[in-house]
mmCIF file of C-alpha atoms and ligand atoms in Angstrom:
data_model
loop_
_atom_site.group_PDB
_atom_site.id
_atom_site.type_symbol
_atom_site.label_atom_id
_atom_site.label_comp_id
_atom_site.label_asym_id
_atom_site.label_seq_id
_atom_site.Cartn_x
_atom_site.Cartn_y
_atom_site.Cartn_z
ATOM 1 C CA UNK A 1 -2.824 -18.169 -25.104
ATOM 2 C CA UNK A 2 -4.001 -21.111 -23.513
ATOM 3 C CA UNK A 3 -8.295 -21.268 -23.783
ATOM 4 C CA UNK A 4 -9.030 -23.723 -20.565
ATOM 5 C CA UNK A 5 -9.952 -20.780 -18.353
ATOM 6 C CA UNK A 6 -13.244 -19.185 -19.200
ATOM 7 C CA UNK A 7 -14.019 -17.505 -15.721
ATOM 8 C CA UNK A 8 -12.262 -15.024 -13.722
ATOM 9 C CA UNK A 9 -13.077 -13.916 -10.101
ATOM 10 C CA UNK A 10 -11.875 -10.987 -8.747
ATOM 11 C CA UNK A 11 -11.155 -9.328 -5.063
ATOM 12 C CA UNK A 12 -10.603 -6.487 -3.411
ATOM 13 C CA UNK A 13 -8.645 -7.405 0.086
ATOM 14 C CA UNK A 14 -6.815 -5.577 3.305
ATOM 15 C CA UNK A 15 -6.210 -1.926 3.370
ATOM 16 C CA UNK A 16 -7.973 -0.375 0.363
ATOM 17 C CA UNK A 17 -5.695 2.115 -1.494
ATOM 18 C CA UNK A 18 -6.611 4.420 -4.472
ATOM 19 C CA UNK A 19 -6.141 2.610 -7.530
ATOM 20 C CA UNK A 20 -8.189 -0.508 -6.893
ATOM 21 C CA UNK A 21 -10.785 0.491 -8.622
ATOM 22 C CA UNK A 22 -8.562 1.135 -11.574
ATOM 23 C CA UNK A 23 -7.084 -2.223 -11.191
ATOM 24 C CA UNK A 24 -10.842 -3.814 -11.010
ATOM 25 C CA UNK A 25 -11.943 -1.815 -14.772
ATOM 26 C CA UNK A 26 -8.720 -3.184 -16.008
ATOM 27 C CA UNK A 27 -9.237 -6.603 -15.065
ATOM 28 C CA UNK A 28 -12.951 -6.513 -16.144
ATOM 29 C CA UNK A 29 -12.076 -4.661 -19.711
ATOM 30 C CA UNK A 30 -9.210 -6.874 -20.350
ATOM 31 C CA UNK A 31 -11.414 -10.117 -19.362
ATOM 32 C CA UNK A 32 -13.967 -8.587 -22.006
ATOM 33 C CA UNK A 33 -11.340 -8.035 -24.779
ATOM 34 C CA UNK A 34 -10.138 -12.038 -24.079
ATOM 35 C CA UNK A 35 -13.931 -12.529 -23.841
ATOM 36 C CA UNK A 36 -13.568 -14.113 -20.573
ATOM 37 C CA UNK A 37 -16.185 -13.682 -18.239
ATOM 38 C CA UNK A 38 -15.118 -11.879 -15.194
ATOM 39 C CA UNK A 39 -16.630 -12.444 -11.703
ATOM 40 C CA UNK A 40 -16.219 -9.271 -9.065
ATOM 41 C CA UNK A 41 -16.179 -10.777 -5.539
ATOM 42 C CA UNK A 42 -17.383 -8.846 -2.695
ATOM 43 C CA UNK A 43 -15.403 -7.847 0.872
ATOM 44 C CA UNK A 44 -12.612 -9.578 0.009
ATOM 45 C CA UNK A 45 -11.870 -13.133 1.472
ATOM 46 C CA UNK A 46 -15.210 -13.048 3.372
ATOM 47 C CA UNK A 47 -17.323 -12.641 0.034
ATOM 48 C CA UNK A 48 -15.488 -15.449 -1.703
ATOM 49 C CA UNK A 49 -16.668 -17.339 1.292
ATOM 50 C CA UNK A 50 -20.105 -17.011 1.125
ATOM 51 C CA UNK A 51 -20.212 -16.798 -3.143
ATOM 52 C CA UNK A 52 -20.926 -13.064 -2.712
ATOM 53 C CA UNK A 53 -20.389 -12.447 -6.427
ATOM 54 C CA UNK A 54 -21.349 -10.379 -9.292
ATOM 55 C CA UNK A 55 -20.816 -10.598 -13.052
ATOM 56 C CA UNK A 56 -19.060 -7.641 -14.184
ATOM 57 C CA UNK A 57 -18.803 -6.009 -17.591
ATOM 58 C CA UNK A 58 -17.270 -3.389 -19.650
ATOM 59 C CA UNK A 59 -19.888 -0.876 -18.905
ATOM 60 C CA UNK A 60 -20.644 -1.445 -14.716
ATOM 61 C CA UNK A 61 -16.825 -0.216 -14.605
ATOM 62 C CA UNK A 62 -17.714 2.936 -16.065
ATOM 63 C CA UNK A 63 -16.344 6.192 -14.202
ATOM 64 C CA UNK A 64 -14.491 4.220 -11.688
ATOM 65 C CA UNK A 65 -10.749 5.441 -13.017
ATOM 66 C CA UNK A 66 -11.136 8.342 -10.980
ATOM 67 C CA UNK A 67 -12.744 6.668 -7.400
ATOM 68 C CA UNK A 68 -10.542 6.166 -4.203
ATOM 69 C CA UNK A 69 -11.400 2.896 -2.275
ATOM 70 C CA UNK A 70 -12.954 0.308 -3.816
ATOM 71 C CA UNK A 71 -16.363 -0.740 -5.088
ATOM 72 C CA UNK A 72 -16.052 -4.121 -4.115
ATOM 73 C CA UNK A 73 -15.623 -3.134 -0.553
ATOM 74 C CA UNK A 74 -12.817 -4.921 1.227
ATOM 75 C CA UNK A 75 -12.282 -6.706 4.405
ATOM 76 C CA UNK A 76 -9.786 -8.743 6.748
ATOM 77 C CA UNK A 77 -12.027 -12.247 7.005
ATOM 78 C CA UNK A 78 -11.159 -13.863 9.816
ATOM 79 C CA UNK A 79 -12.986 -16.656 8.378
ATOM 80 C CA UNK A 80 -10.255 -17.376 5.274
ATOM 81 C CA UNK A 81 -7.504 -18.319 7.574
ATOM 82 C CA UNK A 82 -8.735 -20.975 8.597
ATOM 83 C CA UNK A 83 -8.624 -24.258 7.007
ATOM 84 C CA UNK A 84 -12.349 -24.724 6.823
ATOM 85 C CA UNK A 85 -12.962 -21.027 5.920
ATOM 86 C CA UNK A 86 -11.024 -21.777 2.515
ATOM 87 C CA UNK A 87 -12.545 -25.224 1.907
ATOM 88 C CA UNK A 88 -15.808 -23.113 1.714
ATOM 89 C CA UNK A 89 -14.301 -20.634 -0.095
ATOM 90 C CA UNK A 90 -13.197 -23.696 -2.633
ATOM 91 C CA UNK A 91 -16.908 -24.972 -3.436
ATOM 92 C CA UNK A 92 -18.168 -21.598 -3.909
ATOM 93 C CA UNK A 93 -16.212 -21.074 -6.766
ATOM 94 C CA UNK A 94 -16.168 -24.286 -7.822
ATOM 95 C CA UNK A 95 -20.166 -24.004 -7.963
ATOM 96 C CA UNK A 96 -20.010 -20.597 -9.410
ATOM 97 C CA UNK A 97 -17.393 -22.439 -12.143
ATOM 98 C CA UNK A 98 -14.869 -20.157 -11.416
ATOM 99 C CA UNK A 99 -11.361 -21.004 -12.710
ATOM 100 C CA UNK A 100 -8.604 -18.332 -11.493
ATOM 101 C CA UNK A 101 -8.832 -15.851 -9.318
ATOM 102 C CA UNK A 102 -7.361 -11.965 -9.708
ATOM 103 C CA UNK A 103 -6.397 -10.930 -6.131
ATOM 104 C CA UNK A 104 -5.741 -6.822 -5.668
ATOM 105 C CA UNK A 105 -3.929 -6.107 -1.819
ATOM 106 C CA UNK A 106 -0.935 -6.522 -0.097
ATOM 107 C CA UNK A 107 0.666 -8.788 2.290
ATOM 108 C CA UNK A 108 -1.666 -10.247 3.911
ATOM 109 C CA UNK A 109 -3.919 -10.756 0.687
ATOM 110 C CA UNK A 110 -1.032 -12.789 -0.997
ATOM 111 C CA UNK A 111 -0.425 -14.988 1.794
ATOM 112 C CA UNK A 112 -4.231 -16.317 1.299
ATOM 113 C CA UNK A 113 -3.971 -16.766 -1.886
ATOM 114 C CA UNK A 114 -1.004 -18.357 -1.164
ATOM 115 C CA UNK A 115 -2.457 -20.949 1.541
ATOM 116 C CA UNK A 116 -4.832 -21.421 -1.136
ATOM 117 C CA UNK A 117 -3.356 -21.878 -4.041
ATOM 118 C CA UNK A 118 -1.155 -24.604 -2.068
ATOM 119 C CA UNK A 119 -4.542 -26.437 -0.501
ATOM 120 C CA UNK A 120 -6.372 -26.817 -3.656
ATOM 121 C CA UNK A 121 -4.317 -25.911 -6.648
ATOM 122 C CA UNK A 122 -6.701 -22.770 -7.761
ATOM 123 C CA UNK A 123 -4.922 -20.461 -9.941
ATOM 124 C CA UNK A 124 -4.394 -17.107 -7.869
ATOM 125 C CA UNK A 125 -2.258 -14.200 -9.556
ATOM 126 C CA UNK A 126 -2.038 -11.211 -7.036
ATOM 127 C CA UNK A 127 -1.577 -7.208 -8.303
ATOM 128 C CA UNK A 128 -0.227 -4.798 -5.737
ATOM 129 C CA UNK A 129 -2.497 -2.697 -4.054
ATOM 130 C CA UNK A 130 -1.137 -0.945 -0.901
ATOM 131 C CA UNK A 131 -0.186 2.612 0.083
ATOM 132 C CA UNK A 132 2.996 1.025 2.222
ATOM 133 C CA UNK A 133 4.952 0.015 -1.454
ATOM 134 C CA UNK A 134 6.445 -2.727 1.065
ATOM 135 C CA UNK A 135 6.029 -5.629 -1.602
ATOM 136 C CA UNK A 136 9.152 -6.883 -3.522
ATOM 137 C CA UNK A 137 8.326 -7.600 -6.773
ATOM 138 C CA UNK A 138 7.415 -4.001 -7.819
ATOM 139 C CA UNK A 139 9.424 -0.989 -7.770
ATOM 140 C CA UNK A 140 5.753 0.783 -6.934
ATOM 141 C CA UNK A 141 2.881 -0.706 -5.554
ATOM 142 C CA UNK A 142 -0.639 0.749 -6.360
ATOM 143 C CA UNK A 143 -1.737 3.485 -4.094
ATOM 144 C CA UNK A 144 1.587 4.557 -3.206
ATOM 145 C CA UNK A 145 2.385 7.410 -4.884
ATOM 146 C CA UNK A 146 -1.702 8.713 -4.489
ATOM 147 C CA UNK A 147 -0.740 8.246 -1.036
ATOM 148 C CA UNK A 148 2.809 10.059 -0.838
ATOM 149 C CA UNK A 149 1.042 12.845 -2.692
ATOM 150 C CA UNK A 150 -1.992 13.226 0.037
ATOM 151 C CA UNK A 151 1.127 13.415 2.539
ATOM 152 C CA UNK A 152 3.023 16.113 1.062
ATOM 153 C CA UNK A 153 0.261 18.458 0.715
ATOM 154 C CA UNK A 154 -1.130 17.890 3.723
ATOM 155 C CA UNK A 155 2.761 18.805 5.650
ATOM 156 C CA UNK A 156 2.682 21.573 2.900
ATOM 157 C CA UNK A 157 -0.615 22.998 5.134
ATOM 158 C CA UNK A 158 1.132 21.940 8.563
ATOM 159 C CA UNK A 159 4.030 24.202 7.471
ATOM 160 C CA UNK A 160 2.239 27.320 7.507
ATOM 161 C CA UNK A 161 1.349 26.786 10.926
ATOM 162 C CA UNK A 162 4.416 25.647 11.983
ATOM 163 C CA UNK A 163 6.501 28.729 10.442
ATOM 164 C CA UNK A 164 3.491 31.350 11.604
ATOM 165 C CA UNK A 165 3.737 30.282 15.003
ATOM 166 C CA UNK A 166 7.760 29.340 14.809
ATOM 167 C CA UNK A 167 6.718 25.942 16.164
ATOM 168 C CA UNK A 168 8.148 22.011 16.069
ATOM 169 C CA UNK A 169 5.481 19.993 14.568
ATOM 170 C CA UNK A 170 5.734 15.923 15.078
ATOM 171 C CA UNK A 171 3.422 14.598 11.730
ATOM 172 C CA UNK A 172 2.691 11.124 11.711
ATOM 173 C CA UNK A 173 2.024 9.280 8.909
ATOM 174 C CA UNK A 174 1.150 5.588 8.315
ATOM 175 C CA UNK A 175 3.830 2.472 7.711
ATOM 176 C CA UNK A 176 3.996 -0.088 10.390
ATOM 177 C CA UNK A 177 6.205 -1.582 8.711
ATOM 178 C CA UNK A 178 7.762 0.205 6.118
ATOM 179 C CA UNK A 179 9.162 3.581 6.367
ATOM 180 C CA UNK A 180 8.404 4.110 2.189
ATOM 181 C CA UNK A 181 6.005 6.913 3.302
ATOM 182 C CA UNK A 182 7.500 8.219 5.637
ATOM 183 C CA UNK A 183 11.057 8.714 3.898
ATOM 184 C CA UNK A 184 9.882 9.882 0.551
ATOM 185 C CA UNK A 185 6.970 12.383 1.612
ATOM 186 C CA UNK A 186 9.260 13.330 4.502
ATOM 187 C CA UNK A 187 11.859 14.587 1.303
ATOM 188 C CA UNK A 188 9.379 15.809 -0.672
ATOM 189 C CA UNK A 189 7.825 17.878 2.179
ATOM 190 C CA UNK A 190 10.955 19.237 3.368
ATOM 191 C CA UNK A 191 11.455 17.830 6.576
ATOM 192 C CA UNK A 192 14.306 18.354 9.334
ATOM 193 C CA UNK A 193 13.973 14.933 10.804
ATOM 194 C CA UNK A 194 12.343 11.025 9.324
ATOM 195 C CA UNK A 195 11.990 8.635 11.473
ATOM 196 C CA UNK A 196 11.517 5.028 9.893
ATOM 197 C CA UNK A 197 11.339 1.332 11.236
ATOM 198 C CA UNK A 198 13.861 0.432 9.235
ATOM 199 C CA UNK A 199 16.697 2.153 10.449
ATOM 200 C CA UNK A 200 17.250 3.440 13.847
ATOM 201 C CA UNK A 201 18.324 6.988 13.760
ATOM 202 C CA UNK A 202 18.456 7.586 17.346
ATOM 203 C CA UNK A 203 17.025 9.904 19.836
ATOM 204 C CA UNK A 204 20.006 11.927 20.433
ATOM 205 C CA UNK A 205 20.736 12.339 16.922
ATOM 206 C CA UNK A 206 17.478 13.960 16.651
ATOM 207 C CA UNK A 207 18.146 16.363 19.848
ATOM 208 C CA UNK A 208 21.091 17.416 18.129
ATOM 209 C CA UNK A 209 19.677 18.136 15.000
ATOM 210 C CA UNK A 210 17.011 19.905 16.119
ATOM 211 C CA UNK A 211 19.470 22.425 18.505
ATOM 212 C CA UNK A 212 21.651 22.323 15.278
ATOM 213 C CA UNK A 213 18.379 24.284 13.517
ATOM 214 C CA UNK A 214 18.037 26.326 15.850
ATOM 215 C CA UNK A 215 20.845 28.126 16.273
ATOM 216 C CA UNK A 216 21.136 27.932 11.757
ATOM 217 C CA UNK A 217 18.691 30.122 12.275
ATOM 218 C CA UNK A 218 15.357 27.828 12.081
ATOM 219 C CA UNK A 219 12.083 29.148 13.603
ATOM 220 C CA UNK A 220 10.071 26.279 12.596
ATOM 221 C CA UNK A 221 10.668 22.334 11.703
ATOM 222 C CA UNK A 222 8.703 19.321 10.592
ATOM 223 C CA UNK A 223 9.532 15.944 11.762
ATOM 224 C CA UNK A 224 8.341 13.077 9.951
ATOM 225 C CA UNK A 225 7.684 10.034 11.704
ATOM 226 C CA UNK A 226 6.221 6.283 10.500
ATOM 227 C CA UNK A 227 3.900 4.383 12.682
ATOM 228 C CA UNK A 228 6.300 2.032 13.327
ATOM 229 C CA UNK A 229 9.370 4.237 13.524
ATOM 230 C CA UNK A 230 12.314 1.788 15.350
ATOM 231 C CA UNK A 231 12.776 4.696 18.552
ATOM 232 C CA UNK A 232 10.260 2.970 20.272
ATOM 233 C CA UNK A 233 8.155 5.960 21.372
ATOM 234 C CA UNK A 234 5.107 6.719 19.691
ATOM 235 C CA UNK A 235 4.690 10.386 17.691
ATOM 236 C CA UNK A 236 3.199 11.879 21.153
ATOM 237 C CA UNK A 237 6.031 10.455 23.523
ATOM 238 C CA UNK A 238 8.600 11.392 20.684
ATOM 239 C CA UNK A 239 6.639 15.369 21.203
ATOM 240 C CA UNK A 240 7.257 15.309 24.926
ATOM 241 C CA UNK A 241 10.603 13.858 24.994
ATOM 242 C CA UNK A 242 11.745 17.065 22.865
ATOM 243 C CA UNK A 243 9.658 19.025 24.919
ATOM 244 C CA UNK A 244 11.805 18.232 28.456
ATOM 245 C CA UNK A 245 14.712 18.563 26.491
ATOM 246 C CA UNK A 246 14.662 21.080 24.355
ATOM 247 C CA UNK A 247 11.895 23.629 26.452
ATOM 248 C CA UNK A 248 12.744 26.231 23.660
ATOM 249 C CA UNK A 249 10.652 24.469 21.286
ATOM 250 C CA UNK A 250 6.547 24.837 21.178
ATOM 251 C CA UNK A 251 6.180 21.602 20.138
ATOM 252 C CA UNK A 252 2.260 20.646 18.297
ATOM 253 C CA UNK A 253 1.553 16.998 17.161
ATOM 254 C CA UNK A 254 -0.707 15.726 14.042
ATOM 255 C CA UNK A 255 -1.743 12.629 13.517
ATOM 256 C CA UNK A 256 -2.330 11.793 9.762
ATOM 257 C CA UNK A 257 -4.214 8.871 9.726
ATOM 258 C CA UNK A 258 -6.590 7.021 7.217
ATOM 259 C CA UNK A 259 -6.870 10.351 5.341
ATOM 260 C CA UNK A 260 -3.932 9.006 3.574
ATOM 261 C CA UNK A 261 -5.674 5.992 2.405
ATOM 262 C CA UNK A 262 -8.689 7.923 0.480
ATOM 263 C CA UNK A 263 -8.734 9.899 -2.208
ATOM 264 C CA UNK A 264 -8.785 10.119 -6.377
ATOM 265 C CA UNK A 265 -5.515 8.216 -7.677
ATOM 266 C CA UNK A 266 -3.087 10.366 -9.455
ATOM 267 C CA UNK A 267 -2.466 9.898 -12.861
ATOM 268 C CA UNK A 268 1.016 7.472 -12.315
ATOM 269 C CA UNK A 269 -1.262 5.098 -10.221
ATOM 270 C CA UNK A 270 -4.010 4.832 -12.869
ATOM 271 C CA UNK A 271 -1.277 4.025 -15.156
ATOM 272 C CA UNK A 272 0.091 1.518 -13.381
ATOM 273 C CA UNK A 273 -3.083 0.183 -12.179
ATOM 274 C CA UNK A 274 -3.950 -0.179 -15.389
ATOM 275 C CA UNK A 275 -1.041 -1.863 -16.996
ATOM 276 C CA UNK A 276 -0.710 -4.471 -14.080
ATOM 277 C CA UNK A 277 -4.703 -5.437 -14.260
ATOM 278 C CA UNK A 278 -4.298 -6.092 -17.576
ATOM 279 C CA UNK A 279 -1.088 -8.480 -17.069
ATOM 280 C CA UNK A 280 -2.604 -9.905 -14.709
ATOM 281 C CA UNK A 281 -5.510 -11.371 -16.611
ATOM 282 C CA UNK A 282 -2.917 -12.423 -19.641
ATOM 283 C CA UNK A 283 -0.949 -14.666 -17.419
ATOM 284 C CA UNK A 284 -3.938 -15.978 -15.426
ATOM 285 C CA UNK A 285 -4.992 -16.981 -19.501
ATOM 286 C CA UNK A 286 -1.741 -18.092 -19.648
ATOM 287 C CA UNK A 287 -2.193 -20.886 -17.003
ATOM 288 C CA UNK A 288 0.489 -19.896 -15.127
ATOM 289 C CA UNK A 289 -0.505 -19.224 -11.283
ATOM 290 C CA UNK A 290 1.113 -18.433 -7.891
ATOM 291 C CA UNK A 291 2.504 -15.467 -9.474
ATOM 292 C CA UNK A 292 2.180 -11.272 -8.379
ATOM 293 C CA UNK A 293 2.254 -8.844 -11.669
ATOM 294 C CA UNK A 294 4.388 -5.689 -10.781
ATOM 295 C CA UNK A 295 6.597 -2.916 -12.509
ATOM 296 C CA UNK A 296 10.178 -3.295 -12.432
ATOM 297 C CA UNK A 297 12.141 -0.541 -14.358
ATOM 298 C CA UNK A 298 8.996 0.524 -16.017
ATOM 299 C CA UNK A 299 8.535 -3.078 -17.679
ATOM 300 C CA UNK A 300 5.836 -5.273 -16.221
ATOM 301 C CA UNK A 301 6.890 -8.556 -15.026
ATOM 302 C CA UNK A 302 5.892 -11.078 -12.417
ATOM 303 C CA UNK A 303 7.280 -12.697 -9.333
ATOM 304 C CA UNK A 304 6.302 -16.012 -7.307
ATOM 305 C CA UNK A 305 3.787 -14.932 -4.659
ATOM 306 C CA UNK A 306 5.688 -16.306 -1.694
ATOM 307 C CA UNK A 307 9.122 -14.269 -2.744
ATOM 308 C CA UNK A 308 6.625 -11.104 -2.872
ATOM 309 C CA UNK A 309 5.603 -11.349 0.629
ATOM 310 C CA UNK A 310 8.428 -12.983 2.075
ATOM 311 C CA UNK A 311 11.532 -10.379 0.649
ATOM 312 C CA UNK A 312 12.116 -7.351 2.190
ATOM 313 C CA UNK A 313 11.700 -4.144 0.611
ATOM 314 C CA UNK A 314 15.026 -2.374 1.074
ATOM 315 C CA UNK A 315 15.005 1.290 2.076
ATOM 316 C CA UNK A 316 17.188 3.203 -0.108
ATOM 317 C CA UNK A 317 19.957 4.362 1.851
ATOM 318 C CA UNK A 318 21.345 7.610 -0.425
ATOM 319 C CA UNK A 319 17.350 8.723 0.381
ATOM 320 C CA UNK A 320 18.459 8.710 4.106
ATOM 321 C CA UNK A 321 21.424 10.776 3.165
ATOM 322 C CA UNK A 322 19.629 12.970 0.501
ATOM 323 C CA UNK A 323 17.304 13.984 3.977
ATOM 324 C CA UNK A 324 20.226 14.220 5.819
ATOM 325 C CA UNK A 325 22.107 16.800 3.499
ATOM 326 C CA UNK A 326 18.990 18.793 2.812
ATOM 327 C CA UNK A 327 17.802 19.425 6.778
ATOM 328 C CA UNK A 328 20.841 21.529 6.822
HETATM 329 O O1 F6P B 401 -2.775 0.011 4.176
HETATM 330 C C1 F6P B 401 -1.669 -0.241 5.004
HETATM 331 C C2 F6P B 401 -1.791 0.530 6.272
HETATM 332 O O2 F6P B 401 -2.001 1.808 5.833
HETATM 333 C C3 F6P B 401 -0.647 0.545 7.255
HETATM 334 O O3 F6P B 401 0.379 1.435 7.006
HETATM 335 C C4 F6P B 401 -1.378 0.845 8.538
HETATM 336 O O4 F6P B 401 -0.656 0.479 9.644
HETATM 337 C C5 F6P B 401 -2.624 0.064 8.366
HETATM 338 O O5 F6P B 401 -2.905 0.090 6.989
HETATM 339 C C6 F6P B 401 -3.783 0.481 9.175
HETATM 340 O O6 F6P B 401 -4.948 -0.070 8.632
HETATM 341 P P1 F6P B 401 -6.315 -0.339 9.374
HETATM 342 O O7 F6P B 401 -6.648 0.859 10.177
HETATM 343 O O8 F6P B 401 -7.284 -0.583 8.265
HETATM 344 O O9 F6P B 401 -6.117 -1.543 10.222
#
């Protein structure tokens, strides 16, 4: 294991998802193990910015395992994409003598560390953390399943409304971008209709399906629909659409929201959290750099940065079909 790096920073960035704060103890326990010193860096982008840092050991991680969010706090800096931003960002650590830096988020995260890692050659390795699982490189991103969990329990609650009142209820739940959510809590919850960006299922097909329950003998459905679903119409056109066409429905809208985002990970995300934290402070050791840690048929392995961010995550199609078959 190569010795030149003897500093690790570490961030917290974008939409904070539960398992970060495993992630962080991992990192910091597995720096301690290496004995590595291990730099937490606060908000994200903007704390690496203005040297916003803290020395972390294996006892200020204590009782985190179980926390949603994150204890670094996180945040979209502006600041960081720009050119200047990042050149600041670059003499803060080098002052601080930082050599590689442990990035936890998504997208937009890894494309920073990208930029930077390309303007001034500083080691960045990136681990997963979003509830949307839309990164390639990982068959599960941190947060994800927490997240799909939080969903299903939550339509579980909707569902007694909806079948005491024989009512249509429209849930929305978050994905701008990736119907992950949407399609696998939408299974798990039991719903007649998911509606995805991904794929475009079609108003119509949805009219008919909906009549379809009815006259099966129905007296209540749950339609799942992602943020960005590909109809067009948002979850509370998409209610009064059905509602002028199908008047025999009493249709009731709910709007999930950042409640998704909170909460104590489950135990599969503390797992995983843990298991990619602590790869990703081996191969920072290793020298290597530009590179995400993430779990691909249960074995952790890494993939360049850029191909993280810039490959799509494929829905699965037999899901589609799976949700299909059981709506009958
Ligand atoms: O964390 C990802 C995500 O949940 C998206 O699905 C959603 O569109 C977005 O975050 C909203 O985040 P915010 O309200 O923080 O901008």
């Amino acid at each position: 294991m190569g010795r030149s790096i003897k500093k690790i920073g570490v961030l917290t960035s974008g939409g904070d998802s539960p398992g970060m704060n495993a992630a962080l103890r991992a990192v910091v326990r597995t720096c301690s193990h290496y004995r590595i010193e291990c730099y937490g860096i606060y908000r994200g982008y903007q704390g690496l910015i203005e040297g916003d840092y803290v020395l972390l050991g294996p006892r200020t991680v204590n009782n985190i395992i179980n926390k949603g969010g994150t204890i670094l706090k996180s945040a979209r800096s502006e600041e960081f994409k720009t050119k200047e931003g990042r050149e600041k960002a670059y003499k803060a650590l080098k002052e601080a003598k930082i050599d590689a830096l442990i990035l936890i988020g998504g997208d937009g995260t890894f494309t920073g560390g990208m930029y930077f890692n390309k303007e001034f050659g500083f080691p960045c390795i990136g681990i997963p953390g979003t509830i949307d699982n839309d990164i390639f490189g990982t068959d599960f991103t941190i947060g994800y399943d927490t997240a799909l969990n939080t969903v299903v329990e939550a339509v579980d609650k909707i569902r007694d409304t909806a079948s005491s009142h024989n009512r249509l209820f429209f849930v929305e739940v978050m994905g701008r971008d990736a119907g992950h959510i949407a399609l696998n809590a939408g299974i798990g919850a039991g719903a007649e209709e998911i509606l995805i960006p991904e794929e475009d299922l079609g108003l119509d097909r949805m009219l008919e399906s909906l009549k379809r329950s009815k006259r099966s003998g129905k007296s209540s459905s749950i339609v799942i629909v992602a943020e960005g679903d590909k109809t067009g119409k948002n979850v509370f056109e998409l209610a009064d659409y059905v509602e002028e066409n199908l008047p025999e429905y009493d249709v009731r809208v709910s709007v999930l929201g950042h409640m998704q985002r909170g909460g104590s990970p489950t135990c599969f995300d503390r797992v995983l959290a843990s298991r990619l934290g602590m790869k990703a402070v081996e191969v920072a050791l290793d020298g290597k750099t530009n590179l995400m840690v993430g779990l691909i048929n249960n074995e952790v392995k890494t993939t360049d940065l850029e191909k993280a961010i810039k490959e799509n995550t494929k829905i699965n199609k037999e899901l589609l079909k799976v949700s299909e078959v059981m709506s009958l």
